Short mmCIF file of C-alpha atoms and ligand atoms in Angstrom, two decimals:
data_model
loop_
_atom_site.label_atom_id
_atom_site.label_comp_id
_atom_site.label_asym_id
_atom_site.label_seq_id
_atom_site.Cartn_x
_atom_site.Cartn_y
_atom_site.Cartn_z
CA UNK A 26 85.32 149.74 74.09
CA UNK A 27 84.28 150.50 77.65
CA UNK A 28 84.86 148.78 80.63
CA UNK A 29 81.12 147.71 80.71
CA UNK A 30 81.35 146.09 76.86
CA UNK A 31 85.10 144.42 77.36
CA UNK A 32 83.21 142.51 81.13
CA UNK A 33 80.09 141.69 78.79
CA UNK A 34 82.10 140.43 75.94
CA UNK A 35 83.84 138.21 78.79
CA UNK A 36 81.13 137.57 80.90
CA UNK A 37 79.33 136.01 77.56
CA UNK A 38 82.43 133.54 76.59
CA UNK A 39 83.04 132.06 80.18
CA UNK A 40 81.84 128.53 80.48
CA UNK A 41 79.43 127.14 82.98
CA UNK A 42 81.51 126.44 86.03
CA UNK A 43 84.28 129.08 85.62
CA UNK A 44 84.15 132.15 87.97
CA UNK A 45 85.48 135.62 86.49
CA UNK A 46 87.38 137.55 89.17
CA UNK A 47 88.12 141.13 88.15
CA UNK A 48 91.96 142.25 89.20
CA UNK A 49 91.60 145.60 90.08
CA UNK A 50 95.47 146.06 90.53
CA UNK A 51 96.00 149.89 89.78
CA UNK A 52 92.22 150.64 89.00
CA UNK A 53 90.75 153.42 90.51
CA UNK A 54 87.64 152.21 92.91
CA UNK A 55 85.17 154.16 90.60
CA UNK A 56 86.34 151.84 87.80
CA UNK A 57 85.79 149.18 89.98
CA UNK A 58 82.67 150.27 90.63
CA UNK A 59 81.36 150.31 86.58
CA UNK A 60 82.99 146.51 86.91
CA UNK A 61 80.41 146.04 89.77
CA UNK A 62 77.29 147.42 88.43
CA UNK A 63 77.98 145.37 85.12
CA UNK A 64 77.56 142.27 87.05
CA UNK A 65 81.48 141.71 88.11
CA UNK A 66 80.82 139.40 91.26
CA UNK A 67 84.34 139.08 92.65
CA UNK A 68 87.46 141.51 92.93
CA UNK A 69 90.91 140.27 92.97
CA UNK A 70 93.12 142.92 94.77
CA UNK A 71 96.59 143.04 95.19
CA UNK A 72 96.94 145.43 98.08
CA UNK A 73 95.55 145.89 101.08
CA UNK A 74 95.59 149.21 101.26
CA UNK A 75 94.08 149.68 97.59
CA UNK A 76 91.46 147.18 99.17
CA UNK A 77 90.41 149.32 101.70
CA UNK A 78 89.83 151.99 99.40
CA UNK A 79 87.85 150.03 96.94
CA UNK A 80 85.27 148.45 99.17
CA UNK A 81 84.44 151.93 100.89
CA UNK A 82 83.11 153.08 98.26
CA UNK A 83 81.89 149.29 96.89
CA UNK A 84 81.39 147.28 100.11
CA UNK A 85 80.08 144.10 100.39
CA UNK A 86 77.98 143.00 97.37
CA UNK A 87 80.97 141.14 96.03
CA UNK A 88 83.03 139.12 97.35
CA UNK A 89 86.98 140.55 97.62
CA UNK A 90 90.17 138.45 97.30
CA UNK A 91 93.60 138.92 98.23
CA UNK A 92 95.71 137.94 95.00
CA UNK A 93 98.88 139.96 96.12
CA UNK A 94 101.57 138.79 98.30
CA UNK A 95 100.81 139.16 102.36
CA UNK A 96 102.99 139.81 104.96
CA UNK A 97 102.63 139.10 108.57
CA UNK A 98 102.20 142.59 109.54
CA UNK A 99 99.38 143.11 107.18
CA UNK A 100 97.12 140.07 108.21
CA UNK A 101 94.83 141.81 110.80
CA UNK A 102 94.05 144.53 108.45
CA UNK A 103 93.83 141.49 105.72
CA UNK A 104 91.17 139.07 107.74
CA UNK A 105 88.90 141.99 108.13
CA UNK A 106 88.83 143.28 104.35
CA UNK A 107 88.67 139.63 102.26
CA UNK A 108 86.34 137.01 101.75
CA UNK A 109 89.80 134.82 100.55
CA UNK A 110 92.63 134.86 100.49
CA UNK A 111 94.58 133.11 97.32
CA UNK A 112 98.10 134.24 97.61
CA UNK A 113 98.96 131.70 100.93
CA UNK A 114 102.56 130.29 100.89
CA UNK A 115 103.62 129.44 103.86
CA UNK A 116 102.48 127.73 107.34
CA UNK A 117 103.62 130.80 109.30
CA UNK A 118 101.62 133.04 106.94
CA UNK A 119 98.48 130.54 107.06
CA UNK A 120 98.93 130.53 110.80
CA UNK A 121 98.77 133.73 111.69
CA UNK A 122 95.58 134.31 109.49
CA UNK A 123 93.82 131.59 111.53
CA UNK A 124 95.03 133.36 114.65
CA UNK A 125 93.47 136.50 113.21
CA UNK A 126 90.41 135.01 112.70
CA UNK A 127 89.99 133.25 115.94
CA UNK A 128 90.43 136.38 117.54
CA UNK A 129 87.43 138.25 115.45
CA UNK A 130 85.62 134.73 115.55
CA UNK A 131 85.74 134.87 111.42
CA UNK A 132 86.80 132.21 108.83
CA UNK A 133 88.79 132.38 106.05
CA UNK A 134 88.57 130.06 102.89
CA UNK A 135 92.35 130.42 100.95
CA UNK A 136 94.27 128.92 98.56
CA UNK A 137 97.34 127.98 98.42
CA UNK A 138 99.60 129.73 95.72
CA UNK A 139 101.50 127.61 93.65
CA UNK A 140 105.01 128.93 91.94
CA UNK A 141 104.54 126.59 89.46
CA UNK A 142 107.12 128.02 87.23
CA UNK A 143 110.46 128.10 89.87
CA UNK A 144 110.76 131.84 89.16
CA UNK A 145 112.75 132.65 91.75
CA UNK A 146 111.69 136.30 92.32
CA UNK A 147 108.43 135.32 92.96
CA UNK A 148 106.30 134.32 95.77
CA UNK A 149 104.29 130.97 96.12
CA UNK A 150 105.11 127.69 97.28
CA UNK A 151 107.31 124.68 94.93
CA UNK A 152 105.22 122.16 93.72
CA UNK A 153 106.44 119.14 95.65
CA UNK A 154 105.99 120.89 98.67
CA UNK A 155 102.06 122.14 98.01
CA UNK A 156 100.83 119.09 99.64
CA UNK A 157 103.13 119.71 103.00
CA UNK A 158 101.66 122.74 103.17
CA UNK A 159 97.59 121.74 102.20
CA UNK A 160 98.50 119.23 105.29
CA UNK A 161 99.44 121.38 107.50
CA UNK A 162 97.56 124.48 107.29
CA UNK A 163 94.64 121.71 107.55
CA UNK A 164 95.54 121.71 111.17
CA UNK A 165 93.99 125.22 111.80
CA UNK A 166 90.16 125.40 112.80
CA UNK A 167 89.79 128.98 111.08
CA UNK A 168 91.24 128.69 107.79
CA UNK A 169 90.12 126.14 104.93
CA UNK A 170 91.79 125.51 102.30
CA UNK A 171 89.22 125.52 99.04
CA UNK A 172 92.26 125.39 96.21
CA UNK A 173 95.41 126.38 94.73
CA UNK A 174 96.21 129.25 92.73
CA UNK A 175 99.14 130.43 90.48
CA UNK A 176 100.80 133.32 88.47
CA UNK A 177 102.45 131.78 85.39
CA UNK A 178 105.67 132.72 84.41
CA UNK A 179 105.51 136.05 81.73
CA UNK A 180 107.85 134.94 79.44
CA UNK A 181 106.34 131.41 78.87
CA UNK A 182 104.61 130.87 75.14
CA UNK A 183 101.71 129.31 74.56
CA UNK A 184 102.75 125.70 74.89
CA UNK A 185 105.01 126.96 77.64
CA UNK A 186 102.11 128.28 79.60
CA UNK A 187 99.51 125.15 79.00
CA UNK A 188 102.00 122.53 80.48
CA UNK A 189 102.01 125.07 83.65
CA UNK A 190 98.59 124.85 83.49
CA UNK A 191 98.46 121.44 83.14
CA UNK A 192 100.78 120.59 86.06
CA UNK A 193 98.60 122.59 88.23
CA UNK A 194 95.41 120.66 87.34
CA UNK A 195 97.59 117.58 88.09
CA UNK A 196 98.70 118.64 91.28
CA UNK A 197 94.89 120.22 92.05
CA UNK A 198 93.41 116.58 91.39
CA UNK A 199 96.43 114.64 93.55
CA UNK A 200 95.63 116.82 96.77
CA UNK A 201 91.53 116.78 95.58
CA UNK A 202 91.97 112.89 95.72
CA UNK A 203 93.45 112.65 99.40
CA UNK A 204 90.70 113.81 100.42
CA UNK A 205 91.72 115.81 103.69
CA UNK A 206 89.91 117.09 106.50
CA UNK A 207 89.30 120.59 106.66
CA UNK A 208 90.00 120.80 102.95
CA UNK A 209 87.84 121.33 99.87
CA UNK A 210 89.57 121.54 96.76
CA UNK A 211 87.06 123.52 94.69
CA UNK A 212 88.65 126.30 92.95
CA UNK A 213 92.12 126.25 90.45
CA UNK A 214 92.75 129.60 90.05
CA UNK A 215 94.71 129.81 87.09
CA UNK A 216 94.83 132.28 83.71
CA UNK A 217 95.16 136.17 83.15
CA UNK A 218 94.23 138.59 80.04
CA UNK A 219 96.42 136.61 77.87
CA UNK A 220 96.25 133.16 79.34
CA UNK A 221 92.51 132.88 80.60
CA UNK A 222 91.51 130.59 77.62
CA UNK A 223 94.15 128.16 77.51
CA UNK A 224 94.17 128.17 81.56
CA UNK A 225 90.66 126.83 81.20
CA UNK A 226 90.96 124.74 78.56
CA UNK A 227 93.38 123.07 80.95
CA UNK A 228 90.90 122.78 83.88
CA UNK A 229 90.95 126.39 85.57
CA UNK A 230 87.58 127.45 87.38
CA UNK A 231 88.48 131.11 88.74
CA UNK A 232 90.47 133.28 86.18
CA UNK A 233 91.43 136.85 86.99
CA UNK A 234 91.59 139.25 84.41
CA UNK A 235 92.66 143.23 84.77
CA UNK A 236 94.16 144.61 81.31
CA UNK A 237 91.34 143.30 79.44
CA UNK A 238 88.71 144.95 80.85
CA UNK A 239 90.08 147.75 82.03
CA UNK A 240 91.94 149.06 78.60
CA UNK A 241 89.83 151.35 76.47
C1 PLP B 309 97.48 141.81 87.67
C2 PLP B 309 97.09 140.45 88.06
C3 PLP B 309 96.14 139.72 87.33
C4 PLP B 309 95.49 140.25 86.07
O1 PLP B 309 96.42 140.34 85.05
P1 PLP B 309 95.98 140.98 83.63
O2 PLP B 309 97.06 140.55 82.72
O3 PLP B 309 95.92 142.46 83.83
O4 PLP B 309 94.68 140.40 83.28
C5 PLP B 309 95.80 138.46 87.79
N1 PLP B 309 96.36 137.92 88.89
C6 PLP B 309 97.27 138.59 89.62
C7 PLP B 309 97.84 137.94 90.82
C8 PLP B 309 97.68 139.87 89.22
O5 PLP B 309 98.60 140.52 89.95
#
């Protein structure tokens, strides 16, 4: 199978409604680029700096997302390269990307990443505290928060990984139902290679798949 048949065969099953992101974590751009001209729409990258390298040689007839962890220092570089930003955990981190933005007079939809699972190694925010932070990061003009995303926990099985799922669609329709300025709740991005089925089954709308597409 090639990278073109492995996006068709995926393209085909997706439901109406649910957005395909490719992850190009590791990929070399030209891969990226076969993902492209097959009709891949959005790229989910975990790096800036593999970013960078990607959309020269792809630039701007997809949209690209950050799904990797940010730091501070990186947000300048980060504001100009994505269209969102889904990996955002923290007001600090949400408030220096709207400071970014102000200052290139750009806008930046994100999500807020969920660490739905407690792993304590990883990055993203508790879930009692998503709606603090969908609150507050509503304060600032040039960032909008459009959803929540999450990276369920490896080792979970299958019934493991649907009540993850599940509690993220809960939390996704509390925070959808407050209805707060500044803040559309439009995409649950939720479900991998192995998990992109049952994560929308359970409600997801933007999955992000690498392995599958990109192993031969
Ligand atoms: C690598 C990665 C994916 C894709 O995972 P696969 O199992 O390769 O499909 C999705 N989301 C994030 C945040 C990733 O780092």
């Amino acid at each position: 199978m090639t990278i073109k048949d492995n996006l068709l065969e995926i393209l085909r099953e997706l439901p109406d409604g649910v957005e395909l992101e490719v992850a190009g974590k590791t990929r070399k751009p030209e891969e990226m680029l076969e993902a492209v001209e097959t009709g891949a729409t959005i790229i989910g990258e975990n790096y800036v700096q593999e970013a960078e390298r990607a959309r020269a040689l792809i630039g701007d007839r997809v949209k690209w997302h950050l799904i990797g962890h940010l730091q501070s220092n990186k947000v300048k570089k980060a504001v100009r390269l994505f269209d969102m930003i889904e990996s955002v955990d923290s007001v600090e981190i949400a408030r220096e990307i709207d400071k970014r933005c102000r200052q290139v007079g750009k806008f930046m939809p994100v999500l807020v990443e969920v660490n739905i699972g407690r792993e304590p190694q990883k990055s993203g925010v508790l879930p009692e505290r998503v709606e603090e932070l969908v609150r507050a990061i509503s304060a600032f003009p040039n960032v909008r928060v459009m959803g929540l995303m999450t990276i369920e926990p490896r080792s979970a099985d299958h019934e493991g990984s649907r009540c993850y799922f599940k509690q993220m669609k809960n939390i996704f329709e509390r925070i959808k139902n407050l209805a707060l300025p500044n803040v559309e709740m439009r995409y649950l991005s939720m479900g991998m290679s192995d998990s992109y089925r049952l994560a929308i089954e359970q409600g997801a709308n933007l999955v992000r798949i690498g392995s599958k597409i990109f192993r031969d």
